[in-house]
Coordinates of C-alpha atoms in Angstrom, one line a residue:
N24 CA 120.0 -14.8 20.6
C25 CA 120.6 -11.7 21.8
Y26 CA 117.8 -10.9 23.5
L27 CA 117.5 -13.8 26.1
A28 CA 121.1 -14.9 26.5
A29 CA 122.6 -11.7 26.5
C30 CA 125.8 -12.4 27.8
D31 CA 126.4 -15.3 25.0
C32 CA 126.1 -13.0 22.3
G33 CA 129.4 -11.3 21.3
S34 CA 127.3 -9.2 18.6
C35 CA 124.5 -7.7 21.0
A36 CA 126.6 -4.6 22.5
Y37 CA 127.4 -3.3 19.1
H38 CA 123.5 -3.7 17.8
L39 CA 122.2 -1.9 21.2
S40 CA 122.1 1.6 20.1
Q41 CA 121.1 2.6 23.5
S42 CA 123.9 3.3 25.8
R43 CA 122.3 1.7 29.2
A44 CA 121.7 -1.1 27.1
K45 CA 125.8 -1.4 26.4
Q46 CA 126.2 -0.9 30.0
L47 CA 123.9 -3.7 30.9
Y48 CA 125.8 -5.9 28.2
I49 CA 129.3 -5.1 29.1
A50 CA 128.3 -5.3 33.2
C51 CA 127.1 -9.4 32.1
S52 CA 130.0 -11.3 32.1
S53 CA 128.6 -14.1 33.5
A54 CA 125.2 -16.2 33.1
R55 CA 125.1 -15.5 37.2
G56 CA 126.0 -11.6 36.7
F57 CA 122.9 -11.6 34.0
E58 CA 120.5 -13.0 36.3
R59 CA 121.9 -10.3 39.2
L60 CA 120.8 -8.1 36.8
L61 CA 117.6 -9.4 36.4
R62 CA 116.9 -9.6 40.1
H63 CA 117.4 -5.5 40.1
S64 CA 113.9 -4.6 39.4
T65 CA 114.9 -1.6 37.5
M66 CA 117.7 -3.0 35.6
R67 CA 115.8 -5.7 34.8
N68 CA 112.8 -3.2 33.6
L69 CA 115.4 -1.2 31.7
L70 CA 116.8 -4.5 29.9
Y71 CA 113.5 -5.7 29.0
I72 CA 112.2 -2.2 27.5
T73 CA 115.3 -1.8 25.3
L74 CA 115.7 -5.4 24.0
A75 CA 111.8 -4.7 23.3
A76 CA 112.5 -1.9 21.3
V77 CA 114.8 -3.8 19.5
I78 CA 113.1 -6.5 18.7
C79 CA 109.6 -4.3 17.1
A80 CA 112.5 -2.1 15.2
A81 CA 113.7 -5.5 13.5
V82 CA 110.2 -6.9 12.8
R83 CA 108.5 -3.9 11.7
G84 CA 111.6 -3.6 8.7
Q85 CA 110.8 -7.1 7.7
Q86 CA 112.8 -7.8 4.1
A87 CA 114.0 -4.3 5.0
G88 CA 116.5 -4.6 7.5
T89 CA 116.7 -1.6 10.5
N90 CA 120.2 -2.6 12.9
T91 CA 121.8 -0.3 10.8
A92 CA 120.8 3.0 9.0
E93 CA 120.8 2.8 5.5
V94 CA 122.5 6.3 4.0
H95 CA 122.9 6.7 0.8
P96 CA 126.3 8.5 -0.5
S97 CA 125.3 11.6 -2.2
L98 CA 126.8 12.1 -5.8
T99 CA 125.9 15.2 -8.3
I100 CA 125.7 14.7 -11.6
Q101 CA 124.6 17.0 -14.8
S102 CA 122.3 17.1 -17.3
C103 CA 123.0 19.1 -20.2
T104 CA 121.8 21.2 -23.6
K105 CA 123.5 23.1 -26.4
S106 CA 121.4 26.1 -25.4
G107 CA 121.7 25.9 -21.6
G108 CA 125.0 24.4 -20.4
C109 CA 124.8 21.6 -17.9
Q110 CA 122.5 21.9 -14.6
S111 CA 123.5 19.8 -11.2
E112 CA 121.4 17.3 -10.5
A113 CA 121.9 16.2 -6.6
K114 CA 121.5 12.4 -7.0
S115 CA 123.1 9.1 -4.9
V116 CA 124.0 5.7 -4.6
V117 CA 122.7 2.5 -3.5
L118 CA 124.9 -0.6 -2.8
D119 CA 123.9 -4.2 -4.7
S120 CA 121.8 -6.4 -2.1
N121 CA 124.3 -9.1 -2.8
W122 CA 126.9 -7.4 -0.6
R123 CA 124.6 -6.9 2.5
W124 CA 124.1 -8.4 5.8
T125 CA 121.5 -10.5 5.5
H126 CA 119.5 -11.8 8.9
V127 CA 116.4 -12.7 10.4
T128 CA 113.6 -10.2 10.3
S129 CA 113.2 -10.6 14.2
G130 CA 117.3 -10.5 15.4
Y131 CA 120.7 -10.7 14.1
R132 CA 121.0 -14.8 13.4
N133 CA 122.2 -14.9 9.4
C134 CA 120.4 -15.9 6.9
Y135 CA 123.6 -16.7 5.0
T136 CA 126.8 -17.0 6.0
G137 CA 129.9 -17.8 3.8
N138 CA 128.0 -19.1 0.4
T139 CA 125.7 -20.8 2.4
W140 CA 122.0 -20.5 3.5
D141 CA 120.6 -21.8 6.7
T142 CA 117.9 -23.9 5.8
S143 CA 116.1 -24.0 8.8
L144 CA 115.2 -20.1 7.8
C145 CA 115.5 -21.0 3.7
P146 CA 113.7 -24.3 2.9
D147 CA 112.7 -22.3 -0.4
G148 CA 112.5 -19.1 -2.1
P149 CA 109.4 -17.4 -0.8
T150 CA 110.0 -18.8 3.1
C151 CA 113.5 -17.5 3.0
A152 CA 112.4 -13.7 1.6
K153 CA 110.0 -13.7 4.7
N154 CA 112.4 -14.8 7.4
C155 CA 115.0 -12.6 6.1
A156 CA 115.8 -9.1 5.7
L157 CA 119.0 -7.1 3.8
D158 CA 120.2 -4.2 6.3
G159 CA 122.0 -0.8 5.9
A160 CA 125.5 -0.4 4.9
D161 CA 128.7 1.0 6.1
Y162 CA 129.8 2.1 2.7
Q163 CA 133.5 3.8 3.6
G164 CA 134.2 1.4 6.1
T165 CA 132.7 -1.7 5.5
Y166 CA 132.6 -1.7 1.5
G167 CA 135.3 1.0 0.3
V168 CA 133.1 3.1 -1.4
I169 CA 133.5 6.9 -0.9
S170 CA 131.7 9.9 -2.6
S171 CA 132.2 13.5 -2.4
G172 CA 130.5 16.1 -5.0
S173 CA 130.7 14.8 -8.2
S174 CA 133.5 12.0 -7.6
L175 CA 133.2 8.4 -6.7
R176 CA 135.7 6.0 -5.8
L177 CA 135.4 2.1 -5.4
N178 CA 138.3 0.5 -3.5
L179 CA 139.4 -3.2 -3.9
V180 CA 140.3 -4.6 -0.6
T181 CA 138.1 -3.2 2.4
H182 CA 139.0 -5.2 5.5
N183 CA 137.5 -8.8 4.3
N184 CA 135.4 -6.8 1.5
V185 CA 136.2 -7.3 -1.8
G186 CA 135.3 -5.0 -4.1
S187 CA 131.5 -3.6 -4.9
R188 CA 128.8 -2.5 -7.1
V189 CA 126.4 0.5 -6.6
Y190 CA 123.6 1.8 -8.5
L191 CA 122.6 5.6 -9.2
L192 CA 119.2 6.6 -7.3
D193 CA 116.6 9.2 -8.7
S194 CA 115.0 9.3 -4.8
E195 CA 115.6 7.3 -1.8
S196 CA 113.5 4.3 -3.7
Q197 CA 114.0 4.8 -7.2
Y198 CA 116.3 4.3 -9.6
K199 CA 117.4 7.1 -11.9
L200 CA 116.2 5.8 -15.5
F201 CA 118.6 7.2 -18.5
K202 CA 116.9 7.2 -21.9
L203 CA 119.8 8.2 -24.2
K204 CA 118.9 7.6 -28.0
N205 CA 120.1 10.8 -29.9
Q206 CA 122.0 12.1 -26.5
E207 CA 125.4 11.2 -25.1
F208 CA 126.9 10.0 -21.8
T209 CA 129.6 11.4 -20.7
F210 CA 132.1 11.0 -17.5
D211 CA 135.7 11.3 -16.3
V212 CA 137.3 8.2 -15.1
D213 CA 141.2 7.5 -13.5
V214 CA 141.9 4.0 -14.1
S215 CA 145.9 4.2 -13.1
K216 CA 145.4 2.3 -9.8
L217 CA 143.8 -0.9 -11.7
P218 CA 146.1 -3.3 -12.9
C219 CA 145.6 -6.5 -15.0
G220 CA 143.2 -8.8 -13.9
L221 CA 140.2 -5.7 -12.6
N222 CA 137.7 -4.1 -14.1
G223 CA 136.3 -0.7 -13.3
A224 CA 132.9 -0.9 -14.8
L225 CA 130.1 1.5 -15.6
Y226 CA 127.4 0.4 -17.6
L227 CA 123.8 0.5 -18.0
V228 CA 121.1 -2.4 -17.3
E229 CA 117.6 -2.6 -17.7
M230 CA 116.4 -3.4 -14.2
D231 CA 113.4 -1.9 -12.8
A232 CA 113.3 1.4 -11.9
D233 CA 112.2 0.7 -7.9
G234 CA 114.4 -2.6 -7.4
G235 CA 111.0 -4.8 -8.3
T236 CA 108.6 -4.2 -5.5
S237 CA 105.5 -3.1 -7.4
K238 CA 106.0 -6.7 -9.3
Y239 CA 106.8 -8.9 -6.5
P240 CA 105.3 -8.6 -3.3
G241 CA 107.7 -10.5 -1.7
N242 CA 110.2 -7.6 -2.3
K243 CA 109.8 -5.3 0.3
A244 CA 113.4 -3.9 0.0
G245 CA 113.7 -2.3 -3.2
A246 CA 115.7 0.0 -4.5
K247 CA 116.8 1.8 -1.6
F248 CA 118.4 -1.7 -0.5
G249 CA 119.9 -2.1 -4.1
T250 CA 117.5 -5.2 -5.4
G251 CA 116.7 -6.1 -8.5
Y252 CA 119.7 -6.5 -10.6
C253 CA 120.2 -7.9 -13.8
D254 CA 122.2 -8.4 -16.7
A255 CA 123.0 -9.7 -20.1
Q256 CA 125.0 -12.5 -18.3
C257 CA 121.8 -14.3 -16.8
P258 CA 124.0 -14.2 -13.2
H259 CA 122.7 -17.4 -11.1
D260 CA 124.7 -15.7 -7.7
I261 CA 122.0 -13.2 -7.2
K262 CA 120.9 -14.2 -3.1
F263 CA 117.1 -12.8 -3.8
I264 CA 115.3 -12.9 -7.6
N265 CA 111.6 -11.7 -7.9
G266 CA 110.9 -11.0 -4.4
E267 CA 112.6 -14.6 -3.4
A268 CA 115.3 -15.9 -2.3
N269 CA 117.6 -18.0 -4.8
C270 CA 118.6 -20.4 -2.3
E271 CA 116.8 -23.4 -4.0
G272 CA 119.5 -25.7 -5.7
W273 CA 122.0 -23.9 -4.3
V274 CA 125.5 -24.5 -4.6
A275 CA 128.2 -23.6 -2.0
A276 CA 131.1 -24.2 -4.1
S277 CA 130.3 -21.5 -6.7
A278 CA 127.8 -19.4 -4.9
T279 CA 124.8 -19.5 -7.1
G280 CA 121.5 -21.0 -7.7
R281 CA 118.8 -22.5 -9.5
Y282 CA 117.7 -19.5 -11.4
G283 CA 119.6 -16.6 -13.1
T284 CA 118.4 -13.0 -13.9
C285 CA 118.7 -11.4 -17.4
C286 CA 118.2 -8.3 -19.2
N287 CA 119.7 -6.3 -21.6
E288 CA 123.2 -4.1 -21.0
M289 CA 125.1 -1.4 -22.5
D290 CA 128.7 -1.7 -21.0
I291 CA 129.5 2.2 -21.7
W292 CA 132.9 1.3 -20.0
E293 CA 134.7 -1.7 -18.9
A294 CA 139.0 -1.0 -18.4
N295 CA 141.6 -1.2 -16.2
S296 CA 145.0 0.5 -17.3
I297 CA 145.5 -1.9 -20.1
S298 CA 142.7 -2.7 -21.9
T299 CA 139.2 -1.1 -22.9
A300 CA 136.2 -2.1 -24.5
Y301 CA 132.5 -0.9 -24.7
T302 CA 129.9 -3.5 -25.8
P303 CA 126.3 -3.4 -26.5
H304 CA 124.5 -7.1 -25.5
V305 CA 121.1 -7.6 -26.6
C306 CA 118.3 -9.7 -25.2
T307 CA 115.1 -11.6 -26.3
V308 CA 113.0 -10.1 -23.3
K309 CA 112.2 -7.0 -22.0
G310 CA 113.2 -5.7 -18.7
Q311 CA 114.3 -8.1 -15.6
T312 CA 113.4 -11.4 -16.0
R313 CA 114.3 -14.8 -14.1
C314 CA 115.6 -17.6 -16.0
E315 CA 115.8 -21.3 -15.4
G316 CA 117.4 -24.0 -17.6
A317 CA 118.4 -23.3 -21.2
A318 CA 117.0 -20.0 -21.1
C319 CA 119.8 -18.5 -18.9
G320 CA 122.5 -20.2 -21.4
D321 CA 125.0 -21.3 -18.7
N322 CA 128.7 -22.2 -20.0
A323 CA 128.7 -24.9 -17.5
S324 CA 125.8 -26.7 -19.7
G325 CA 127.0 -25.8 -23.1
Q326 CA 124.2 -23.3 -24.0
R327 CA 125.8 -20.6 -24.1
H328 CA 124.6 -19.5 -27.3
T329 CA 120.7 -20.5 -26.9
G330 CA 120.0 -18.6 -24.1
V331 CA 117.7 -15.4 -24.1
C332 CA 120.6 -12.8 -24.0
D333 CA 123.5 -12.4 -26.3
K334 CA 126.6 -13.0 -24.1
D335 CA 129.4 -12.0 -25.8
G336 CA 127.8 -8.9 -27.2
C337 CA 129.5 -6.8 -30.1
D338 CA 132.8 -5.5 -27.9
F339 CA 134.9 -2.7 -29.5
N340 CA 138.3 -3.0 -27.9
P341 CA 141.2 -1.2 -29.9
Y342 CA 143.7 -3.7 -29.1
R343 CA 141.5 -6.6 -30.1
L344 CA 141.3 -5.0 -33.3
G345 CA 144.5 -4.2 -34.0
D346 CA 145.3 -0.9 -32.7
K347 CA 147.6 -1.4 -30.0
T348 CA 149.1 1.8 -28.9
F349 CA 146.0 3.6 -28.4
F350 CA 145.2 3.2 -24.8
G351 CA 147.9 2.4 -22.2
P352 CA 149.8 3.3 -19.3
S353 CA 152.1 5.8 -20.5
S354 CA 152.5 9.0 -22.6
S355 CA 153.4 6.9 -25.4
F356 CA 149.6 6.1 -26.4
K357 CA 147.0 8.1 -27.6
V358 CA 144.8 7.8 -24.4
N359 CA 147.4 7.8 -21.2
T360 CA 145.8 5.8 -18.6
A361 CA 148.4 6.9 -16.1
R362 CA 146.3 9.7 -16.4
P363 CA 142.4 11.1 -15.5
F364 CA 140.5 11.3 -18.8
T365 CA 136.8 11.7 -20.3
V366 CA 135.0 9.3 -21.9
V367 CA 131.9 10.6 -24.2
T368 CA 129.5 7.9 -25.9
Q369 CA 127.3 8.9 -28.5
F370 CA 123.9 6.9 -28.8
I371 CA 123.4 7.8 -33.0
T372 CA 120.2 7.2 -34.0
T373 CA 118.6 6.8 -38.1
D374 CA 116.9 9.7 -38.1
G375 CA 118.4 12.2 -35.7
T376 CA 115.7 12.3 -33.0
A377 CA 114.9 10.1 -30.1
N378 CA 111.8 8.5 -32.1
G379 CA 114.5 6.7 -34.7
D380 CA 116.3 3.4 -34.2
L381 CA 119.7 3.1 -32.5
S382 CA 122.1 2.9 -35.6
E383 CA 125.5 3.8 -34.1
I384 CA 127.2 3.8 -31.0
R385 CA 130.4 6.2 -31.2
R386 CA 133.2 7.0 -28.6
L387 CA 135.2 10.2 -28.2
W388 CA 137.8 10.8 -25.2
V389 CA 139.0 14.3 -24.0
Q390 CA 142.5 14.3 -22.3
N391 CA 144.5 17.4 -21.3
G392 CA 141.8 19.5 -23.2
R393 CA 142.4 17.8 -26.2
V394 CA 139.1 15.6 -28.1
I395 CA 140.5 12.5 -29.2
Q396 CA 138.6 10.5 -31.7
T397 CA 138.8 6.9 -31.8
N398 CA 141.1 5.4 -34.5
N399 CA 139.8 4.0 -37.6
V400 CA 140.4 0.1 -37.6
T401 CA 140.1 -2.6 -40.1
V402 CA 138.3 -5.4 -40.0
G403 CA 137.1 -7.6 -42.7
G404 CA 138.6 -5.5 -45.4
M405 CA 136.7 -3.0 -44.2
S406 CA 137.0 0.4 -42.2
Y407 CA 135.2 0.9 -38.7
N408 CA 135.6 3.6 -35.5
S409 CA 131.7 2.8 -34.2
I410 CA 129.5 -0.1 -33.3
T411 CA 127.2 -0.5 -36.2
D412 CA 125.3 -3.4 -37.1
Q413 CA 127.7 -3.8 -40.3
F414 CA 130.6 -3.6 -37.9
C415 CA 129.0 -6.3 -35.6
N416 CA 128.4 -8.5 -38.3
V417 CA 131.8 -8.3 -39.9
Q418 CA 133.9 -8.9 -36.7
K419 CA 132.1 -11.7 -35.6
K420 CA 132.7 -13.1 -38.8
E421 CA 136.2 -12.1 -38.7
F422 CA 136.4 -13.4 -35.5
E423 CA 134.8 -16.6 -36.0
N424 CA 132.4 -15.8 -33.1
S425 CA 128.9 -16.6 -32.6
N426 CA 126.9 -13.8 -34.2
D427 CA 124.3 -13.5 -31.3
Y428 CA 123.9 -9.8 -31.5
E429 CA 122.4 -9.7 -34.5
K430 CA 120.3 -12.8 -33.9
R431 CA 118.6 -11.0 -30.8
G432 CA 118.0 -7.9 -32.9
G433 CA 121.2 -5.8 -32.8
N434 CA 121.8 -1.8 -32.1
R435 CA 117.9 -1.7 -32.9
N436 CA 116.9 -3.9 -29.5
M437 CA 119.5 -2.3 -27.6
G438 CA 118.1 1.2 -28.7
G439 CA 114.5 -0.4 -27.8
A440 CA 116.2 -0.8 -23.8
L441 CA 117.0 3.3 -24.1
D442 CA 113.4 3.7 -24.9
R443 CA 112.5 2.1 -21.9
G444 CA 115.3 3.5 -20.0
M445 CA 118.3 1.6 -18.1
V446 CA 120.0 2.0 -14.6
L447 CA 123.6 3.2 -14.5
V448 CA 125.7 0.7 -12.7
M449 CA 129.3 1.2 -11.8
S450 CA 131.5 -1.6 -10.5
L451 CA 134.8 -2.9 -9.4
W452 CA 135.1 -6.6 -9.5
D453 CA 138.0 -9.3 -10.1
D454 CA 137.1 -12.2 -12.1
H455 CA 136.9 -16.1 -10.8
A456 CA 136.2 -17.7 -14.0
V457 CA 138.5 -16.6 -16.5
Y458 CA 140.4 -13.9 -14.7
M459 CA 139.5 -11.1 -16.8
L460 CA 141.4 -12.5 -20.2
W461 CA 138.7 -11.7 -21.9
L462 CA 139.4 -7.8 -22.0
D463 CA 143.4 -7.8 -21.4
S464 CA 145.4 -10.7 -22.4
N465 CA 144.9 -13.5 -24.9
Y466 CA 141.6 -15.1 -25.0
P467 CA 140.4 -17.8 -25.3
P468 CA 144.3 -19.1 -24.2
N469 CA 144.5 -22.0 -26.2
K470 CA 144.1 -20.1 -29.3
P471 CA 147.1 -18.7 -30.7
P472 CA 147.5 -15.1 -30.1
S473 CA 147.8 -14.4 -33.6
A474 CA 144.4 -15.7 -34.7
P475 CA 141.9 -13.1 -35.5
G476 CA 140.2 -11.5 -32.4
V477 CA 142.1 -13.6 -29.5
A478 CA 144.7 -10.8 -28.4
R479 CA 142.8 -8.3 -26.4
G480 CA 145.6 -6.5 -24.2
S481 CA 149.5 -7.0 -23.2
C482 CA 148.5 -8.5 -19.8
P483 CA 150.0 -12.5 -19.1
T484 CA 147.7 -15.1 -19.6
S485 CA 149.2 -15.9 -16.0
S486 CA 147.8 -12.6 -14.6
G487 CA 144.2 -11.6 -13.4
R488 CA 144.3 -14.4 -10.5
P489 CA 142.1 -13.0 -7.8
E490 CA 144.0 -14.1 -4.9
D491 CA 146.9 -12.8 -6.6
V492 CA 145.3 -9.3 -7.4
E493 CA 143.8 -9.2 -3.9
R494 CA 147.2 -9.6 -2.2
Q495 CA 149.2 -7.8 -4.3
H496 CA 147.3 -4.7 -4.9
P497 CA 144.9 -4.2 -2.1
D498 CA 145.0 -0.3 -2.7
A499 CA 143.6 -0.6 -6.1
S500 CA 140.5 1.2 -7.0
V501 CA 138.7 3.3 -9.9
T502 CA 137.4 6.6 -9.6
F503 CA 134.6 7.9 -11.8
S504 CA 133.3 11.4 -11.7
N505 CA 131.8 14.4 -13.4
I506 CA 128.9 12.6 -14.6
R507 CA 126.8 14.1 -17.4
Y508 CA 124.3 13.6 -20.1
G509 CA 122.2 15.2 -22.8
E510 CA 122.1 16.4 -26.5
L511 CA 124.8 15.4 -28.7
G512 CA 127.5 17.7 -28.3
S513 CA 126.9 19.6 -24.9
T514 CA 128.5 17.4 -22.6
Y515 CA 132.2 18.1 -23.9
G516 CA 134.8 21.3 -24.5
R517 CA 135.1 20.5 -28.6

């Protein structure tokens, strides 16, 4: 649209990088002015050359747009051994493709506006993927993603954008895969600016390292542009799955399409300043898998417990397990969320090697130089302080929840995903479905709080409405820093 009707396209001057082209646009304030420019041979030739260069650049990009340069924010992490200490690794993060501007490959026309696909460009998934490109991101200015050294801050509201989801890259076009059996994963976190209804999450999912480009020819953008997301909820709101647009059967009201995208998920950290949980979710499929119908296990169809993934997972939330003074925003709690602290997650195997089956997932904490053990909690008359298959079985029975974790393979299956390698995700989000009550309040809210497993945090059931959270706490943020991984006992001071 910009090319032949420059005077009518308000974004033309913004997108043309050449200063002379910008001058041409500014000079052209009417159709008659544009015609006068075209009658001037020098200016006409310059305009044509400039616009042709922009058009060609966009065409070359195909599904990977070039209108905005994609510059990945750097993030330093560390790998650790007991004998050698911790060594720095220079990595970076990439924004998920769902947040990105999606436009035609040969210009600036949107393929997706608001919650709606342009059906003339996207009559079906393969055609849409050929017609449309994902563009680069202004991480700090548009999305509130700010990195500095070993620290990454995610802001809730930045202009019109809410929240973000980023992945750790190993290179410009490959995600880093973590294989953590018989190892530990550690990071520092500041949740002091996360009120009720928000979730500053750090977790692993079994995405393809290249974002799906080798499996799906229609995906030309890949990990460089944050493609290939999946998790155990089999989300339907992902715009591109398996190298095709998820535009068929798209429902604008819920921004969801026909297909979901499923994979194993290890929620190392889901938290705000009130509550926290760590939760493995397992699936019967290996790696990123597109689902349709019953396989997705959709809540709306009453099939939550019949899909390929365990959507509930086996969670360890101290508050839900009766330890209501362990985690909270003051010095009266064992872990004071008003101050930063360190989170250590250990993946223990049956034989003490990376070859054994995953048998236990442990959690340690460090704050003010002091190592804090997870308290023992009593469930079903037995004492636990970590996630084992036995804990999960007893917890599910005590809370009267379906034991989908055991049915889909439990810790051993989670260990299989950790063997194959999982991608690190960091995100900040609010919850339009159930307002994050499952993390920090009473859930389900129609059950008495005194019923086992219902009380998950001290937030009121009226909290967490996204419109309220975004209006009242636009400056909310989470900061992750000092990410390190390695041998058991090597990543934190004991």
